[in-house]
Coordinates of N, CA and C in Angstrom, one line a residue:
M1 N 35.3 -157.2 87.1 CA 35.3 -155.9 86.4 C 35.0 -154.8 87.5
S2 N 35.5 -153.7 87.2 CA 35.3 -152.5 88.1 C 34.0 -151.8 87.7
T3 N 33.0 -151.9 88.5 CA 31.7 -151.3 88.1 C 31.1 -150.3 89.1
V4 N 32.0 -149.6 89.8 CA 31.5 -148.5 90.6 C 31.0 -147.4 89.7
A5 N 29.7 -147.2 89.9 CA 29.0 -146.3 89.0 C 29.3 -144.8 89.4
P6 N 29.4 -143.9 88.4 CA 29.7 -142.5 88.7 C 28.4 -141.9 89.2
L7 N 28.6 -140.8 90.0 CA 27.4 -140.1 90.5 C 27.1 -138.9 89.5
P8 N 25.9 -138.5 89.4 CA 25.6 -137.4 88.6 C 26.1 -136.1 89.2
F9 N 26.3 -135.1 88.3 CA 26.7 -133.8 88.8 C 26.1 -132.8 87.9
A10 N 26.1 -131.5 88.3 CA 25.5 -130.5 87.5 C 26.4 -129.2 87.4
T11 N 26.3 -128.5 86.4 CA 26.9 -127.2 86.3 C 25.8 -126.2 86.1
A12 N 26.1 -124.9 85.9 CA 25.0 -123.9 85.7 C 24.0 -124.3 84.7
R13 N 24.5 -124.8 83.5 CA 23.6 -125.1 82.4 C 23.4 -126.5 82.0
L14 N 24.2 -127.4 82.6 CA 24.3 -128.8 82.2 C 24.0 -129.8 83.3
D15 N 23.3 -130.8 83.1 CA 23.2 -132.0 84.0 C 24.1 -133.1 83.4
A16 N 25.0 -133.6 84.2 CA 25.9 -134.7 83.8 C 25.2 -136.0 84.4
L17 N 24.7 -136.8 83.5 CA 24.0 -138.0 83.9 C 24.8 -139.2 83.6
P18 N 24.9 -140.1 84.6 CA 25.7 -141.4 84.4 C 25.2 -142.1 83.1
L19 N 26.2 -142.5 82.3 CA 25.9 -143.2 81.1 C 25.0 -144.4 81.3
D20 N 24.1 -144.5 80.3 CA 23.1 -145.7 80.3 C 22.9 -146.0 78.8
P21 N 22.9 -147.3 78.5 CA 22.7 -147.7 77.1 C 21.4 -147.1 76.5
A22 N 20.4 -146.8 77.3 CA 19.2 -146.2 76.8 C 19.4 -144.8 76.1
Y23 N 20.5 -144.2 76.4 CA 20.8 -142.9 75.7 C 21.4 -143.1 74.3
A24 N 21.7 -144.3 73.9 CA 22.4 -144.5 72.6 C 21.7 -143.9 71.4
E25 N 20.4 -144.1 71.3 CA 19.7 -143.5 70.1 C 19.8 -142.0 70.0
E26 N 19.5 -141.3 71.1 CA 19.6 -139.9 71.1 C 21.1 -139.4 70.9
M27 N 22.0 -140.1 71.6 CA 23.4 -139.7 71.4 C 24.0 -140.0 70.0
A28 N 23.4 -141.0 69.3 CA 23.9 -141.2 67.9 C 23.5 -140.0 67.1
V29 N 22.5 -139.3 67.4 CA 22.1 -138.1 66.6 C 23.1 -137.0 67.0
V30 N 23.4 -136.9 68.3 CA 24.3 -135.9 68.8 C 25.7 -136.0 68.2
L31 N 26.1 -137.3 68.0 CA 27.5 -137.6 67.5 C 27.5 -137.9 66.0
A32 N 26.5 -137.5 65.2 CA 26.3 -137.8 63.8 C 27.2 -137.0 62.9
D33 N 27.7 -135.9 63.3 CA 28.4 -135.1 62.3 C 29.9 -135.6 62.1
P34 N 30.2 -136.0 60.9 CA 31.6 -136.5 60.6 C 32.7 -135.5 61.1
A35 N 32.4 -134.2 61.2 CA 33.4 -133.2 61.6 C 33.9 -133.4 63.0
L36 N 33.1 -134.1 63.8 CA 33.5 -134.4 65.2 C 34.7 -135.4 65.2
Y37 N 35.0 -136.0 64.1 CA 36.1 -137.1 64.1 C 37.3 -136.7 63.4
V38 N 37.4 -135.4 63.0 CA 38.6 -135.0 62.2 C 39.9 -135.2 63.0
F39 N 39.9 -134.9 64.3 CA 41.1 -135.0 65.0 C 41.3 -136.4 65.7
T40 N 40.2 -137.1 65.9 CA 40.2 -138.3 66.7 C 40.2 -139.6 65.8
G41 N 39.8 -139.4 64.6 CA 39.6 -140.5 63.7 C 38.2 -141.2 63.9
G42 N 38.0 -142.2 63.1 CA 36.7 -142.9 63.2 C 35.6 -142.1 62.5
G43 N 34.4 -142.4 62.9 CA 33.2 -141.8 62.3 C 32.0 -141.9 63.1
P44 N 30.9 -141.4 62.7 CA 29.7 -141.4 63.5 C 29.2 -142.8 63.8
P45 N 28.9 -143.2 65.0 CA 28.4 -144.5 65.3 C 26.9 -144.6 65.0
D46 N 26.5 -145.8 64.6 CA 25.0 -146.0 64.5 C 24.5 -146.4 65.9
P47 N 23.2 -146.2 66.1 CA 22.6 -146.5 67.4 C 22.9 -147.8 68.0
A48 N 22.9 -148.9 67.2 CA 23.2 -150.2 67.7 C 24.6 -150.3 68.2
A49 N 25.6 -149.8 67.4 CA 27.0 -149.9 67.8 C 27.2 -149.0 69.0
L50 N 26.5 -147.9 69.1 CA 26.7 -147.0 70.3 C 26.1 -147.7 71.5
R51 N 25.0 -148.3 71.4 CA 24.4 -149.1 72.5 C 25.4 -150.1 73.0
A52 N 26.0 -150.9 72.1 CA 26.9 -151.9 72.5 C 28.1 -151.3 73.2
R53 N 28.6 -150.2 72.7 CA 29.7 -149.5 73.3 C 29.4 -149.1 74.7
Y54 N 28.2 -148.5 74.9 CA 27.7 -148.0 76.2 C 27.5 -149.2 77.1
E55 N 27.1 -150.3 76.7 CA 26.9 -151.5 77.5 C 28.3 -151.9 78.0
R56 N 29.3 -151.9 77.2 CA 30.7 -152.3 77.6 C 31.2 -151.3 78.6
Q57 N 31.0 -150.0 78.3 CA 31.5 -149.0 79.2 C 30.8 -149.1 80.6
C58 N 29.5 -149.3 80.6 CA 28.8 -149.5 81.9 C 29.2 -150.7 82.6
D59 N 29.7 -151.7 81.9 CA 30.2 -152.9 82.6 C 31.4 -152.6 83.4
G60 N 32.2 -151.6 83.0 CA 33.4 -151.2 83.7 C 34.6 -151.8 83.1
S61 N 35.7 -151.3 83.6 CA 37.0 -151.8 83.2 C 37.3 -153.2 83.6
P62 N 38.0 -154.0 82.8 CA 38.4 -155.3 83.2 C 39.5 -155.2 84.3
D63 N 40.1 -154.1 84.4 CA 41.2 -153.9 85.4 C 40.5 -153.4 86.7
P64 N 40.6 -154.2 87.8 CA 39.9 -153.7 89.0 C 40.5 -152.5 89.6
G65 N 41.7 -152.1 89.2 CA 42.3 -150.8 89.7 C 41.9 -149.6 88.9
E66 N 41.0 -149.8 87.9 CA 40.7 -148.7 87.1 C 39.2 -148.5 87.0
L67 N 38.7 -147.3 87.1 CA 37.3 -147.0 87.0 C 37.0 -146.3 85.7
W68 N 35.9 -146.7 85.0 CA 35.5 -146.0 83.8 C 34.2 -145.2 84.2
W69 N 34.3 -143.9 84.2 CA 33.2 -143.1 84.6 C 32.8 -142.3 83.3
N70 N 31.6 -142.4 82.9 CA 31.1 -141.7 81.7 C 29.7 -141.1 82.0
W71 N 29.5 -139.9 81.5 CA 28.3 -139.1 81.7 C 27.9 -138.6 80.3
V72 N 26.6 -138.5 80.1 CA 26.0 -137.7 79.0 C 25.7 -136.4 79.6
L73 N 25.6 -135.4 78.7 CA 25.4 -134.0 79.1 C 24.0 -133.5 78.6
R74 N 23.1 -133.2 79.5 CA 21.8 -132.8 79.2 C 21.7 -131.3 79.4
V75 N 21.3 -130.5 78.4 CA 21.2 -129.1 78.5 C 19.9 -128.8 79.3
G76 N 20.1 -128.0 80.4 CA 19.0 -127.7 81.3 C 17.9 -126.9 80.6
E77 N 18.3 -126.1 79.7 CA 17.3 -125.1 79.1 C 16.3 -125.8 78.3
D78 N 16.7 -126.9 77.5 CA 15.7 -127.5 76.6 C 15.6 -129.0 76.8
G79 N 16.5 -129.6 77.7 CA 16.4 -131.0 77.9 C 17.1 -131.9 76.9
S80 N 17.7 -131.3 75.9 CA 18.4 -132.2 74.9 C 19.7 -132.7 75.4
L81 N 20.2 -133.8 74.9 CA 21.5 -134.3 75.1 C 22.4 -133.5 74.1
A82 N 23.6 -133.1 74.6 CA 24.5 -132.3 73.8 C 25.9 -132.8 73.7
G83 N 26.2 -133.9 74.4 CA 27.6 -134.5 74.4 C 27.8 -135.3 75.6
Y84 N 29.1 -135.5 75.8 CA 29.5 -136.4 77.0 C 30.8 -135.9 77.5
V85 N 31.1 -136.4 78.8 CA 32.4 -136.3 79.4 C 32.7 -137.7 79.9
Q86 N 34.1 -137.9 80.0 CA 34.5 -139.2 80.5 C 35.7 -139.1 81.4
A87 N 35.9 -140.0 82.3 CA 37.1 -140.1 83.1 C 37.5 -141.5 83.3
T88 N 38.7 -141.8 83.1 CA 39.3 -143.1 83.4 C 40.1 -142.8 84.6
V89 N 39.7 -143.4 85.8 CA 40.3 -143.1 87.1 C 41.1 -144.2 87.5
R90 N 42.4 -143.9 87.8 CA 43.3 -144.9 88.4 C 44.0 -144.3 89.6
G91 N 43.6 -144.6 90.8 CA 44.1 -144.0 92.0 C 43.9 -142.5 92.0
P92 N 44.9 -141.7 92.2 CA 44.7 -140.2 92.3 C 44.7 -139.5 90.9
R93 N 44.8 -140.3 89.8 CA 44.9 -139.7 88.5 C 43.6 -140.1 87.7
A94 N 43.1 -139.1 86.9 CA 42.0 -139.3 86.0 C 42.4 -138.7 84.6
E95 N 42.2 -139.6 83.6 CA 42.3 -139.1 82.2 C 40.9 -138.7 81.8
I96 N 40.8 -137.5 81.4 CA 39.5 -137.0 81.0 C 39.4 -136.6 79.5
S97 N 38.1 -136.6 79.1 CA 37.8 -136.2 77.7 C 36.4 -135.7 77.6
W98 N 36.1 -135.0 76.5 CA 34.8 -134.4 76.4 C 34.5 -134.3 74.9
V99 N 33.3 -134.4 74.5 CA 32.8 -134.2 73.2 C 31.4 -133.5 73.3
I100 N 31.3 -132.4 72.5 CA 30.1 -131.7 72.4 C 29.6 -131.7 70.9
G101 N 28.4 -132.1 70.7 CA 27.8 -132.2 69.4 C 27.9 -130.9 68.6
T102 N 28.1 -130.9 67.3 CA 28.3 -129.7 66.5 C 27.2 -128.7 66.8
P103 N 25.9 -129.0 66.8 CA 24.9 -128.0 67.0 C 25.0 -127.2 68.3
W104 N 25.7 -127.8 69.3 CA 25.8 -127.1 70.6 C 27.2 -126.5 70.8
Q105 N 28.1 -126.6 69.8 CA 29.4 -126.0 70.0 C 29.4 -124.5 69.9
G106 N 30.4 -123.8 70.5 CA 30.5 -122.4 70.4 C 29.7 -121.7 71.5
R107 N 29.1 -122.4 72.5 CA 28.3 -121.9 73.5 C 29.0 -122.0 74.9
G108 N 30.2 -122.5 74.9 CA 30.9 -122.7 76.2 C 30.5 -123.9 76.9
Y109 N 29.8 -124.8 76.3 CA 29.4 -126.0 77.1 C 30.5 -127.0 77.3
A110 N 31.5 -127.1 76.4 CA 32.6 -128.0 76.6 C 33.5 -127.5 77.8
S111 N 33.8 -126.2 77.9 CA 34.5 -125.7 79.0 C 33.8 -125.8 80.3
E112 N 32.5 -125.6 80.3 CA 31.7 -125.7 81.5 C 31.7 -127.1 82.0
A113 N 31.5 -128.1 81.0 CA 31.4 -129.5 81.4 C 32.8 -130.0 81.9
A114 N 33.9 -129.6 81.3 CA 35.2 -130.0 81.7 C 35.6 -129.4 83.1
K115 N 35.2 -128.2 83.3 CA 35.5 -127.6 84.7 C 34.6 -128.3 85.7
G116 N 33.3 -128.6 85.3 CA 32.4 -129.3 86.3 C 32.9 -130.7 86.6
L117 N 33.4 -131.4 85.5 CA 34.0 -132.7 85.7 C 35.2 -132.7 86.6
A118 N 36.1 -131.7 86.4 CA 37.3 -131.6 87.3 C 36.9 -131.4 88.7
A119 N 35.9 -130.5 89.0 CA 35.5 -130.2 90.3 C 34.8 -131.4 90.9
H120 N 34.0 -132.1 90.1 CA 33.3 -133.3 90.6 C 34.3 -134.4 91.0
L121 N 35.2 -134.7 90.1 CA 36.2 -135.7 90.4 C 37.0 -135.4 91.7
A122 N 37.3 -134.1 91.9 CA 38.1 -133.7 93.1 C 37.2 -133.9 94.3
S123 N 35.9 -133.6 94.3 CA 35.1 -133.7 95.4 C 34.5 -135.0 95.7
A124 N 34.5 -135.9 94.6 CA 33.8 -137.2 94.8 C 34.8 -138.3 95.2
G125 N 36.1 -137.9 95.3 CA 37.0 -139.0 95.7 C 38.4 -138.5 95.9
S126 N 39.3 -139.3 95.5 CA 40.7 -139.0 95.8 C 41.5 -138.5 94.5
V127 N 40.8 -138.1 93.5 CA 41.4 -137.6 92.3 C 42.2 -136.3 92.6
R128 N 43.4 -136.3 92.3 CA 44.3 -135.1 92.5 C 44.9 -134.6 91.2
E129 N 45.1 -135.5 90.2 CA 45.7 -135.1 88.9 C 44.8 -135.4 87.8
L130 N 44.7 -134.4 86.9 CA 43.9 -134.6 85.7 C 44.8 -134.6 84.5
V131 N 44.5 -135.4 83.5 CA 45.3 -135.6 82.3 C 44.3 -135.6 81.1
A132 N 44.7 -135.0 80.0 CA 43.9 -135.1 78.7 C 45.0 -135.2 77.6
H133 N 44.6 -135.8 76.5 CA 45.4 -135.9 75.4 C 44.7 -135.2 74.2
I134 N 45.5 -134.2 73.6 CA 44.8 -133.3 72.6 C 45.7 -133.2 71.4
H135 N 45.0 -133.3 70.2 CA 45.6 -133.2 68.9 C 46.2 -131.8 68.9
P136 N 47.5 -131.7 68.3 CA 48.1 -130.4 68.3 C 47.4 -129.3 67.5
D137 N 46.6 -129.7 66.6 CA 45.8 -128.7 65.8 C 44.4 -128.4 66.3
H138 N 44.0 -129.0 67.4 CA 42.6 -128.8 67.9 C 42.6 -127.7 68.9
A139 N 42.4 -126.5 68.3 CA 42.5 -125.2 69.2 C 41.3 -125.2 70.2
A140 N 40.1 -125.7 69.8 CA 39.0 -125.7 70.7 C 39.3 -126.6 71.9
S141 N 39.8 -127.8 71.7 CA 40.1 -128.7 72.8 C 41.2 -128.1 73.7
K142 N 42.2 -127.4 73.1 CA 43.2 -126.8 73.9 C 42.6 -125.7 74.9
A143 N 41.7 -125.0 74.3 CA 41.0 -123.9 75.1 C 40.2 -124.6 76.3
V144 N 39.5 -125.7 76.0 CA 38.7 -126.4 77.0 C 39.7 -126.9 78.1
A145 N 40.8 -127.5 77.7 CA 41.7 -128.1 78.7 C 42.3 -126.9 79.6
A146 N 42.6 -125.8 79.0 CA 43.1 -124.7 79.7 C 42.0 -124.2 80.7
A147 N 40.8 -124.1 80.3 CA 39.7 -123.7 81.2 C 39.5 -124.6 82.3
A148 N 39.9 -125.9 82.1 CA 39.8 -126.9 83.2 C 41.0 -127.0 84.1
G149 N 42.0 -126.1 83.8 CA 43.2 -126.0 84.6 C 44.3 -126.8 84.2
L150 N 44.2 -127.4 83.0 CA 45.3 -128.2 82.5 C 46.3 -127.4 81.6
R151 N 47.5 -127.8 81.6 CA 48.5 -127.1 80.8 C 49.3 -128.2 80.0
P152 N 49.8 -127.8 78.8 CA 50.6 -128.8 78.0 C 51.9 -129.2 78.8
T153 N 52.2 -130.5 78.7 CA 53.4 -131.0 79.4 C 54.6 -131.1 78.5
G154 N 54.4 -131.0 77.2 CA 55.5 -131.3 76.3 C 55.7 -132.8 75.9
E155 N 54.9 -133.6 76.6 CA 55.0 -135.1 76.3 C 53.9 -135.4 75.3
W156 N 54.3 -136.4 74.4 CA 53.4 -136.8 73.3 C 53.0 -138.3 73.5
E157 N 51.8 -138.6 73.0 CA 51.4 -140.0 73.0 C 50.5 -140.2 71.8
D158 N 50.8 -141.1 70.9 CA 50.0 -141.3 69.7 C 49.6 -140.0 68.9
G159 N 50.6 -139.1 68.8 CA 50.4 -137.9 68.0 C 49.6 -136.8 68.7
E160 N 49.3 -137.1 70.0 CA 48.6 -136.1 70.8 C 49.5 -135.5 71.9
M161 N 49.3 -134.3 72.3 CA 50.0 -133.7 73.4 C 49.3 -134.0 74.7
R162 N 50.1 -134.3 75.7 CA 49.6 -134.6 77.0 C 49.5 -133.3 77.7
W163 N 48.3 -133.0 78.3 CA 48.0 -131.9 79.1 C 47.7 -132.4 80.5
A164 N 48.2 -131.7 81.5 CA 48.0 -132.2 82.9 C 47.8 -131.0 83.8
G165 N 47.2 -131.3 85.0 CA 47.0 -130.3 86.0 C 46.5 -130.9 87.2
N166 N 46.5 -130.1 88.3 CA 45.9 -130.6 89.6 C 44.4 -130.4 89.6
A167 N 43.7 -131.4 90.1 CA 42.3 -131.3 90.3 C 42.0 -130.1 91.3
P168 N 41.0 -129.4 91.1 CA 40.7 -128.2 92.0 C 40.5 -128.8 93.4
V169 N 40.9 -128.0 94.4 CA 40.7 -128.4 95.8 C 39.3 -128.0 96.2
P170 N 38.5 -129.0 96.6 CA 37.1 -128.8 97.0 C 37.0 -127.6 98.0
G171 N 36.2 -126.7 97.7 CA 35.9 -125.6 98.7 C 36.9 -124.4 98.5
A172 N 38.0 -124.6 97.7 CA 38.9 -123.5 97.5 C 38.4 -122.5 96.5
R173 N 38.8 -121.2 96.7 CA 38.3 -120.2 95.8 C 39.4 -119.7 95.0

């Protein structure tokens, strides 16, 4: 299994901490609103199921050519967990995603986290292309993807639009 652990990173207001099963109980509260699953399907996980998922994710991908990097997002102002970002890295390409709990939405945290993730992936290794899959009716996720430098490609997968873009060049303005 591929178990190269991700490094932490930070944005102006968020600390992105490498995923650990110990976060499952607090994250179950963050992810408890059924509204978070309108576009993705499924429902809120209970703490035990979330812990088991986090253990699998921390074990890494069974494919040695693929890295599973996951972070929880801690709000610097109050120390609460507010969501997560993920990257599945295969060579120079990373598929990214983000979720911000309902109580923290509307504050720009998702865009800040996605831009921070894009910059981190570009500076931490050889990632050059970013990809996200977004439900066509999810306006907020479209805005987040655009903020991270992604654009719709016109390609579809499982009912979601593929968005793609180049990872930011480290040190470029």
